[in-house]
mmCIF file of C-alpha atoms in Angstrom:
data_model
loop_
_atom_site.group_PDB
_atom_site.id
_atom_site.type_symbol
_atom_site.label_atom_id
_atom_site.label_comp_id
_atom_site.label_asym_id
_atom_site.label_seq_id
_atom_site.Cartn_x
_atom_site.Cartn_y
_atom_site.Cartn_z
ATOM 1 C CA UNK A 974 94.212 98.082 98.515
ATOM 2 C CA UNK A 975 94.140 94.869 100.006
ATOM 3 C CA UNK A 976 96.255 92.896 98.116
ATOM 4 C CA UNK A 977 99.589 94.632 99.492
ATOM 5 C CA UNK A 978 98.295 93.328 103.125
ATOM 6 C CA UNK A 979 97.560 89.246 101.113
ATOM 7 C CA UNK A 980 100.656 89.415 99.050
ATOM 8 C CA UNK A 981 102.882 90.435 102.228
ATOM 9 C CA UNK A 982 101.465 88.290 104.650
ATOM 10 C CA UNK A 983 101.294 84.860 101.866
ATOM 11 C CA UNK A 984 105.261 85.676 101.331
ATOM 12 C CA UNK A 985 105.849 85.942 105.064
ATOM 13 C CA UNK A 986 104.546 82.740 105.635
ATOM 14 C CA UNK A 987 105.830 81.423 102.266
ATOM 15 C CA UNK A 988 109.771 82.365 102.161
ATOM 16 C CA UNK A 989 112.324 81.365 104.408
ATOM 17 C CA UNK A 990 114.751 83.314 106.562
ATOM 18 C CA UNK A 991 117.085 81.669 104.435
ATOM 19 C CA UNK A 992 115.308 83.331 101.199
ATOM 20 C CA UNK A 993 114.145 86.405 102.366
ATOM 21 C CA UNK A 994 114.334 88.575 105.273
ATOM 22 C CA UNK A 995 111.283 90.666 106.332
ATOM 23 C CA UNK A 996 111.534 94.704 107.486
ATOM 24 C CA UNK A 997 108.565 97.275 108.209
ATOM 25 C CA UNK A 998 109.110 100.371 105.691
ATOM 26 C CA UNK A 999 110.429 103.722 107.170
ATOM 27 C CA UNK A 1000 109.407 106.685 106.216
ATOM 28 C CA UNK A 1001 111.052 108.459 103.888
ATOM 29 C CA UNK A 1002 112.807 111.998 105.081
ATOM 30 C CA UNK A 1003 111.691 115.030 103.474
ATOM 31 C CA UNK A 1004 115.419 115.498 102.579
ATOM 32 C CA UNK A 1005 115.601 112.602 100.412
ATOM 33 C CA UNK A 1006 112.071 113.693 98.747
ATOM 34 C CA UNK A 1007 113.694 116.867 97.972
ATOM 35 C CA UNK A 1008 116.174 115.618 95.914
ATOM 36 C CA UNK A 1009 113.519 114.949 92.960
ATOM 37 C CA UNK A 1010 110.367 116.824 94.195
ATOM 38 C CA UNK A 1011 109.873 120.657 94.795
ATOM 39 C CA UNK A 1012 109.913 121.627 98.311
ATOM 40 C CA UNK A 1013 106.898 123.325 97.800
ATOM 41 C CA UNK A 1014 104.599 120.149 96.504
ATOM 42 C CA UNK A 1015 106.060 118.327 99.586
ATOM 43 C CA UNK A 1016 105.496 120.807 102.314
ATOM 44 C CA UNK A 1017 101.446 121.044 100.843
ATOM 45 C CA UNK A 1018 100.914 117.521 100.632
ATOM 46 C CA UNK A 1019 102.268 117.077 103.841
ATOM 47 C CA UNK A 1020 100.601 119.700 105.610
ATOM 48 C CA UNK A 1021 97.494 118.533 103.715
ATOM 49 C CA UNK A 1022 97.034 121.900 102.043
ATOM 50 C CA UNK A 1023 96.922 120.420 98.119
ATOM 51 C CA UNK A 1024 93.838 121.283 96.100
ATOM 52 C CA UNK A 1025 91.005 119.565 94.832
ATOM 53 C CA UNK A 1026 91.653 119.355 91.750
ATOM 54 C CA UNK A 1027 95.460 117.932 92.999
ATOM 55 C CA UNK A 1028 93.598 115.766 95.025
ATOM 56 C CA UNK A 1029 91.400 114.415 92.301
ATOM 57 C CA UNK A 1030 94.496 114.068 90.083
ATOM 58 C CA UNK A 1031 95.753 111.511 92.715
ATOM 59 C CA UNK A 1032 92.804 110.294 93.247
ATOM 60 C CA UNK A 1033 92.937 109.744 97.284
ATOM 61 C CA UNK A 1034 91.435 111.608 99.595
ATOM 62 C CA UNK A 1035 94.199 113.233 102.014
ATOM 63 C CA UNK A 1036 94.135 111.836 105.983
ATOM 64 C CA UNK A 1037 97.367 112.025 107.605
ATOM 65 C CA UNK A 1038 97.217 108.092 107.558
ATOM 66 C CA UNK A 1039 97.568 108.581 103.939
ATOM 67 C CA UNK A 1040 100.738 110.561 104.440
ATOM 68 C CA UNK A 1041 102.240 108.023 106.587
ATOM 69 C CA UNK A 1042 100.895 105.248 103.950
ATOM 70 C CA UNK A 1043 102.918 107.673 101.048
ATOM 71 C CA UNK A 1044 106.227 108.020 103.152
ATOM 72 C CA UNK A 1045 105.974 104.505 104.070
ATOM 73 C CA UNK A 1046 105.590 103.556 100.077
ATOM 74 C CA UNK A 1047 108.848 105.746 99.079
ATOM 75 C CA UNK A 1048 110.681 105.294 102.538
ATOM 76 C CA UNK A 1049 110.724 100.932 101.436
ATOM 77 C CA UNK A 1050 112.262 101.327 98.170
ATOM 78 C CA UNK A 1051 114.951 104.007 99.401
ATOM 79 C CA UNK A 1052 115.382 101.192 102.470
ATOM 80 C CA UNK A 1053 115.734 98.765 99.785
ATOM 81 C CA UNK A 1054 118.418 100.636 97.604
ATOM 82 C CA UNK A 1055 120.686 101.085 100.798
ATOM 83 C CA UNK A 1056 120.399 97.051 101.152
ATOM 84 C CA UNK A 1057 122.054 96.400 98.042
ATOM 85 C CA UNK A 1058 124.448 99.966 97.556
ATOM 86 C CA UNK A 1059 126.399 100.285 101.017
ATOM 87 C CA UNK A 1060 129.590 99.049 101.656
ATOM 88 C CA UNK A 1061 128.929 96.274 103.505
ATOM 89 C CA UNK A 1062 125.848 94.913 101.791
ATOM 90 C CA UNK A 1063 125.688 91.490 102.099
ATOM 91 C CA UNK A 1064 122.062 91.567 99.582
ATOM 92 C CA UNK A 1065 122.161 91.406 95.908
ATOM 93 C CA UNK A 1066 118.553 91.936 94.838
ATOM 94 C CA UNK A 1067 116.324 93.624 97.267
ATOM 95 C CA UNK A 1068 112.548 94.004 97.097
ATOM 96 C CA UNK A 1069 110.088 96.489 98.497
ATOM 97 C CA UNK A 1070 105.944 95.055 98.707
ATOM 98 C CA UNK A 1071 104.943 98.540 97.474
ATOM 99 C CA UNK A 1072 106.277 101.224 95.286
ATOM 100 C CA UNK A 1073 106.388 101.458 91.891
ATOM 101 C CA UNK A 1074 104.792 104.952 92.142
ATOM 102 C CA UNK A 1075 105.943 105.963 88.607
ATOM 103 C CA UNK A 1076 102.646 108.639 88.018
ATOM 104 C CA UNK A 1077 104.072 110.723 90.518
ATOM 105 C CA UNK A 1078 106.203 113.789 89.116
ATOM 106 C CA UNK A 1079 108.295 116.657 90.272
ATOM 107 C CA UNK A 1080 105.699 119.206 91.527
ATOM 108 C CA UNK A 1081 102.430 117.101 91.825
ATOM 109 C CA UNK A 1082 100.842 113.515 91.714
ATOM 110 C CA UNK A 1083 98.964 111.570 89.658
ATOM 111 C CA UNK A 1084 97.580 108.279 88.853
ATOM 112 C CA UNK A 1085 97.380 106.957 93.074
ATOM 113 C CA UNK A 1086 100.985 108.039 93.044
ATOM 114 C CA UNK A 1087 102.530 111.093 95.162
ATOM 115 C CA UNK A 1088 105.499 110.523 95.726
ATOM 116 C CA UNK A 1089 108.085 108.829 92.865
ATOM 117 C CA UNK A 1090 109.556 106.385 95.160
ATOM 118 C CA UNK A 1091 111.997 104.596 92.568
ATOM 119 C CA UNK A 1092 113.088 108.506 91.193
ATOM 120 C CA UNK A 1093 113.575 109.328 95.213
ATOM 121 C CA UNK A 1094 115.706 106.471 95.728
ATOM 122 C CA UNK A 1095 117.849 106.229 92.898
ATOM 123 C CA UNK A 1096 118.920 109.878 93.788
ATOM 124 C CA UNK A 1097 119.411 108.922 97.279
ATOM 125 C CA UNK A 1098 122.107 105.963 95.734
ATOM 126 C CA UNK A 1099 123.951 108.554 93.382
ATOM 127 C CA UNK A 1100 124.308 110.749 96.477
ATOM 128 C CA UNK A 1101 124.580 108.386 99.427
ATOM 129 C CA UNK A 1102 126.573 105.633 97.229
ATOM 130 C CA UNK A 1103 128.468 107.621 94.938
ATOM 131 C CA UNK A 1104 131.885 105.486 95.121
ATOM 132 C CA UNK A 1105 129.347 102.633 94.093
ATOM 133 C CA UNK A 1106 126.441 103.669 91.647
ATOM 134 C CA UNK A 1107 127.448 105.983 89.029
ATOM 135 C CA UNK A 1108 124.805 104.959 86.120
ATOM 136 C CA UNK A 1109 121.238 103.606 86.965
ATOM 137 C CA UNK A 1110 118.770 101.848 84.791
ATOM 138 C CA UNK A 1111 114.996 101.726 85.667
ATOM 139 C CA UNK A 1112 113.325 98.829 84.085
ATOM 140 C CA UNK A 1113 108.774 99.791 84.154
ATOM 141 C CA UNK A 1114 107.346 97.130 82.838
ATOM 142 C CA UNK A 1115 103.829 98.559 84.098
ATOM 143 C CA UNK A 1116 101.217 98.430 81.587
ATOM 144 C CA UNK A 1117 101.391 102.278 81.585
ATOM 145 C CA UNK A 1118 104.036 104.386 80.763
ATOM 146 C CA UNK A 1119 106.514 105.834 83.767
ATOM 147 C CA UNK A 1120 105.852 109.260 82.468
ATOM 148 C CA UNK A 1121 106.451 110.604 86.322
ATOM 149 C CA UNK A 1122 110.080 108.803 86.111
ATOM 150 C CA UNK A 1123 110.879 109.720 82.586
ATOM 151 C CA UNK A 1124 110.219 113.593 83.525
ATOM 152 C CA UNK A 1125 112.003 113.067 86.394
ATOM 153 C CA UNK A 1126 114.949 112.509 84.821
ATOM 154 C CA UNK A 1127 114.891 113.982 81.718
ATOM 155 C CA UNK A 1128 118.081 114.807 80.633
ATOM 156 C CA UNK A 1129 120.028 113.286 83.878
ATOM 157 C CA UNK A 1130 122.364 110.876 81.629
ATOM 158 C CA UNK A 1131 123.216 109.231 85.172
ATOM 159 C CA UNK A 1132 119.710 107.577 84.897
ATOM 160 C CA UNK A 1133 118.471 105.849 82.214
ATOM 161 C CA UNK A 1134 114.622 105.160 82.026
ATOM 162 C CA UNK A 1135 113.108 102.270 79.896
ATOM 163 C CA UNK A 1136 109.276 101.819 79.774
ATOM 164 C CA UNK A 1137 107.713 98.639 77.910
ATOM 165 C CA UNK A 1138 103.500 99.232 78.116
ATOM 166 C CA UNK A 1139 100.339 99.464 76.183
ATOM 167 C CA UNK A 1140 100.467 102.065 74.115
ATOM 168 C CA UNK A 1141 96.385 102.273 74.764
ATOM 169 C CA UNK A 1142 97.353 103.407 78.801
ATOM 170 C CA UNK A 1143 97.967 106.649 79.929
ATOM 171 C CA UNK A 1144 97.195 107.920 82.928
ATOM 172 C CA UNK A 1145 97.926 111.653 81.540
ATOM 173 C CA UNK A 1146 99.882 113.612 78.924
ATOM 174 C CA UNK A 1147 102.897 111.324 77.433
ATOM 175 C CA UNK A 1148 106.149 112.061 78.183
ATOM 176 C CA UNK A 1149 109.880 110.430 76.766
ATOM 177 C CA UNK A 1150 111.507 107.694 78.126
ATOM 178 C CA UNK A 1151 115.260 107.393 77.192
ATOM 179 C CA UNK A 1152 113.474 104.189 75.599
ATOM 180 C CA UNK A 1153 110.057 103.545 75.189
ATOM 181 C CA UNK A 1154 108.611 100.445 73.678
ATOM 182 C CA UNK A 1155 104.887 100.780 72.598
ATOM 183 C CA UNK A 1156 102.570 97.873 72.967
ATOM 184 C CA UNK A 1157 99.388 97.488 71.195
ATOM 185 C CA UNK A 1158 96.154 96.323 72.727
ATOM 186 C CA UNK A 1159 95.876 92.580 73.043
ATOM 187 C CA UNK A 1160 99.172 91.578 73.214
ATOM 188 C CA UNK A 1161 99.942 88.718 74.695
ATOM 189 C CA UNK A 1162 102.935 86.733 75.932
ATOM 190 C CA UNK A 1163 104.593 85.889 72.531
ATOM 191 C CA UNK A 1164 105.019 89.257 71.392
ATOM 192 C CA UNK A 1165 105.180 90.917 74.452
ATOM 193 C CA UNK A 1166 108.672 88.439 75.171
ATOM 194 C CA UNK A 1167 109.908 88.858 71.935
ATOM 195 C CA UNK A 1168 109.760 92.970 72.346
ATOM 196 C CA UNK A 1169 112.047 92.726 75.946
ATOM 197 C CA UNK A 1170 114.578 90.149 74.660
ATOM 198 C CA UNK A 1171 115.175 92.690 71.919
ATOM 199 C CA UNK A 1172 115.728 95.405 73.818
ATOM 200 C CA UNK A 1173 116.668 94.438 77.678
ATOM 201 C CA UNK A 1174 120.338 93.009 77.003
ATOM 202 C CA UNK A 1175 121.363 95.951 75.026
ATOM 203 C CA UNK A 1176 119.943 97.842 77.504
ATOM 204 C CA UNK A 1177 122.355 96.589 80.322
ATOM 205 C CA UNK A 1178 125.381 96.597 77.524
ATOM 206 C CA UNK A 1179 124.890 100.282 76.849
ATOM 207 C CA UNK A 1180 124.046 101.624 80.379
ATOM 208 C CA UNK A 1181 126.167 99.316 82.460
ATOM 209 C CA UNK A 1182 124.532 100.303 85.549
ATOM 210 C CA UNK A 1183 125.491 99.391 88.977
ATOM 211 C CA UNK A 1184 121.845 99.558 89.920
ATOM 212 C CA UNK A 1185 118.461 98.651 88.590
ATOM 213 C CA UNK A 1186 114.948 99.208 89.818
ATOM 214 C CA UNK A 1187 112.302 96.786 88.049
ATOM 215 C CA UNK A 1188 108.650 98.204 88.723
ATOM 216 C CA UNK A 1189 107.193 95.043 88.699
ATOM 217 C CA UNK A 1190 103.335 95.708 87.461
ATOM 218 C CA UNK A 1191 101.329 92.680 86.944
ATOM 219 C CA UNK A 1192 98.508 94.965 85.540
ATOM 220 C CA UNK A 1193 99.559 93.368 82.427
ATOM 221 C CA UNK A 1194 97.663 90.536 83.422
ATOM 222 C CA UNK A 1195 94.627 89.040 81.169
ATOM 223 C CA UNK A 1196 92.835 89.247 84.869
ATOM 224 C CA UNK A 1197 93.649 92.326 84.761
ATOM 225 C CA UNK A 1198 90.769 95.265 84.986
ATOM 226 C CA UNK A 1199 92.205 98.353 82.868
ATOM 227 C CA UNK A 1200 95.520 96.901 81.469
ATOM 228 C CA UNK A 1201 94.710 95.855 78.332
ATOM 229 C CA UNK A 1202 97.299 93.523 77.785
ATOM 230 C CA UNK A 1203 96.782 89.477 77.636
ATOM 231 C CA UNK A 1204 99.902 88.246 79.340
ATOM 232 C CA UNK A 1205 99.312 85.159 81.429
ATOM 233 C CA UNK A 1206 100.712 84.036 84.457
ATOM 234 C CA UNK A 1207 103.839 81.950 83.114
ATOM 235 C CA UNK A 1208 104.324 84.873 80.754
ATOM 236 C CA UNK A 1209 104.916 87.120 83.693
ATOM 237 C CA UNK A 1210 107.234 85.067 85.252
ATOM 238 C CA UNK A 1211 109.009 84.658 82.027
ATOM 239 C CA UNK A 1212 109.352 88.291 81.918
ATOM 240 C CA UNK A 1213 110.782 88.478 85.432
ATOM 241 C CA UNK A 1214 112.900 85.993 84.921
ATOM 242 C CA UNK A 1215 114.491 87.774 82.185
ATOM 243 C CA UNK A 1216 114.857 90.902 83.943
ATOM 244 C CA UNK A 1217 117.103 89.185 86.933
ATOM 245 C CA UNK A 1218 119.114 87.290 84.243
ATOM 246 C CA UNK A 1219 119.952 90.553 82.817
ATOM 247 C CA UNK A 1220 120.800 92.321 85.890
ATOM 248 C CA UNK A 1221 122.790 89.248 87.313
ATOM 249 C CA UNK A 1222 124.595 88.663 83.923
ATOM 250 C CA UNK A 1223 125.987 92.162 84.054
ATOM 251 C CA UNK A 1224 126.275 92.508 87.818
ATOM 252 C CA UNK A 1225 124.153 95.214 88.200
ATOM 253 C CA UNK A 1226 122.533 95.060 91.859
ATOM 254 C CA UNK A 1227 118.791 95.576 91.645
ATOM 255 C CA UNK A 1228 115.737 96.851 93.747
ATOM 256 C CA UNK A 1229 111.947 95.588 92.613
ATOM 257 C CA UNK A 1230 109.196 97.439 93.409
ATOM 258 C CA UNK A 1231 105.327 96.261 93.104
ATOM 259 C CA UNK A 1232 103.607 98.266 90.654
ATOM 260 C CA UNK A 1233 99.506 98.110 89.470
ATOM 261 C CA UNK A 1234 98.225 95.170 89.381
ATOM 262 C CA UNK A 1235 93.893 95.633 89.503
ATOM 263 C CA UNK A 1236 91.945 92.673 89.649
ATOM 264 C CA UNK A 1237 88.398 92.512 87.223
ATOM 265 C CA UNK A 1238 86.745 91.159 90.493
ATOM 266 C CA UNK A 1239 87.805 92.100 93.462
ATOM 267 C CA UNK A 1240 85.800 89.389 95.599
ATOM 268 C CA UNK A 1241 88.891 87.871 97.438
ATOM 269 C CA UNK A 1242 87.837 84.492 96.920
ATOM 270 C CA UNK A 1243 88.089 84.897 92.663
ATOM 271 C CA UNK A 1244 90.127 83.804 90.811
ATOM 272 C CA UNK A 1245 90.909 87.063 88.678
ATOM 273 C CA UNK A 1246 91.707 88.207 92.802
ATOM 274 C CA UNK A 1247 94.103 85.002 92.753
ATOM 275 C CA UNK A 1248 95.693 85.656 89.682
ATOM 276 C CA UNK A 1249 96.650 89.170 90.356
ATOM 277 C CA UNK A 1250 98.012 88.353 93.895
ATOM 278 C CA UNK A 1251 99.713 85.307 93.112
ATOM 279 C CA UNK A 1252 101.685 87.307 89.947
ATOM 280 C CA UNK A 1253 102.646 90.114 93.092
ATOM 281 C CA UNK A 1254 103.827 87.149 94.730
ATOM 282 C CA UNK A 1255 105.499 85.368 91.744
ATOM 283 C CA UNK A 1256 107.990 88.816 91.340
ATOM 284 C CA UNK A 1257 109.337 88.366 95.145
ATOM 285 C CA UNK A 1258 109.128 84.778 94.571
ATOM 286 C CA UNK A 1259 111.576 84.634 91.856
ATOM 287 C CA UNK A 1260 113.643 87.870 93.192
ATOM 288 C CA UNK A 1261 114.506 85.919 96.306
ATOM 289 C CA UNK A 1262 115.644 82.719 94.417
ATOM 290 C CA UNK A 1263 117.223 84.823 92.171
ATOM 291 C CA UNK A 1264 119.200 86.385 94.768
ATOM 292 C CA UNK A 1265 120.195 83.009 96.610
ATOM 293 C CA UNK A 1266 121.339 81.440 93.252
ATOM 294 C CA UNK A 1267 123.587 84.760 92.737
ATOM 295 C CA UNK A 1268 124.966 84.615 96.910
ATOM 296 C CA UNK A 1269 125.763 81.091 95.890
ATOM 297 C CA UNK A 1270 127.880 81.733 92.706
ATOM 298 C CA UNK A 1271 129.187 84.696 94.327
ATOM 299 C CA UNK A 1272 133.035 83.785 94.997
ATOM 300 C CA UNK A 1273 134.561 84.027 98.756
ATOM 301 C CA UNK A 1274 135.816 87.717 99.930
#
């Protein structure tokens, strides 16, 4: 848990105001959860009244600072879509240092996810942003499959969900992406590049969306405890940096969200620690100088 608190704090101090600008998460309304997740799920886990077994499926204990922590984790990436969908957005790309809760589906939780913050807020930008975003793509390039997202939207052609992940990780029963691109164990940068440039620019070509979430996992990592995959730390960067391209090359504003990411040791001074973090940090890193190459290209109003 405490690499959100390192990777938010190094960035902070890292990125300039003229890169990035900095905002506490709100929490999220119960309006806005409604639009993906019973009323019924929401009112228990609010009230604290879930099961064990629900519970145990989440795998946290429930303390009503974990229900601000879950609001706060869905309430940043709605915050985020509103940067870059409103009428007078001035941001591009937007990032939130949490998220990427892609285990959680419409009735229950799963995988340290309750809430699906990138489901929540891409219905909050076809409702709130309608004249805007039309057709959304969501880009999980976690090591495990968004099965929470993909059932989310099952059959919802204004959202189109692409997973790329070990086929070796799941957190539960598999469900259907619109696209779903099956790793095998061991891969490592090579192949795991050569599978998204095959399928991420017809992707944006047959969607055209107006937005994109990328949930930005780094548990892809060879540092990485249960992932699986061998990708290093230049091959993660490579793999953001395609994902901006793609988005920026067909306009498509874009949200990223942070995703797993589980060091093998998780003494703060190791390096697996380091790696992990320092991939977080690469995804913001490259988002913001992604976004202040696109505000300079971007021609006067």
């Amino acid at each position: 848990m405490q690499k959100y608190r390192y990777v938010r704090e190094a960035l902070q101090r890292e990125l300039p105001s003229t890169l990035a600008t900095f905002y506490e998460s709100p929490l999220v309304s119960e309006k806005d959860l409604t639009l993906v997740h019973c009323e019924g799920y929401v009112s228990r886990f609010l009230g604290g009244q879930l099961t064990r077994d629900e519970l145990r499926r989440i795998g946290f204990p429930w303390s009503p600072q974990h229900v601000n922590r879950a609001l706060s984790s869905t309430g940043g990436t709605v915050a985020a879509a509103h940067a870059v969908c409103r009428a007078d957005a001035t941001a591009i790309f937007a990032g939130h240092i949490a998220g990427g809760t892609h285990h959680a589906f419409a009735d229950r939780g799963e995988g340290y996810c309750v809430f699906n913050d990138i489901a929540v807020a891409a219905a909050v930008a076809l409702r709130d942003h309608a004249a805007r975003v039309q057709r959304v793509l969501v880009v999980d390039c976690d090591v495990h499959q968004g099965n929470g997202t993909a059932s989310i939207f099952a059959g919802d052609e204004r959202v189109f969900t692409a997973s790329f992940h070990c086929e070796a990780n799941l957190f539960s029963a598999r469900e259907v992406s619109d696209l779903d691109v099956d790793l095998p164990p061991g891969v490592g940068d090579e192949a795991y590049l050569e599978a998204l440039q095959a399928h991420l620019p017809g992707l944006f070509e047959r969607v055209r969306p107006q937005l994109c979430f990328f949930q930005a996992g780094v548990d892809v990592h060879e540092s990485d405890r249960i992932g699986k995959l061998k990708l290093s730390s230049a091959g993660i960067k490579k793999r953001n940096a395609l994902v901006y391209a793609a988005a920026a090359r067909h306009g498509a504003r874009l949200v990223v969200t942070m995703g797993g990411g589980y060091p093998k040791d998780l003494d703060e001074s190791s390096v697996h620690f380091h790696r992990v973090v320092q991939s977080h940090m690469d995804c913001y890193r490259q988002c913001a100088s992604a976004h202040a190459r696109l505000s300079r290209e971007a021609p006067e109003a």
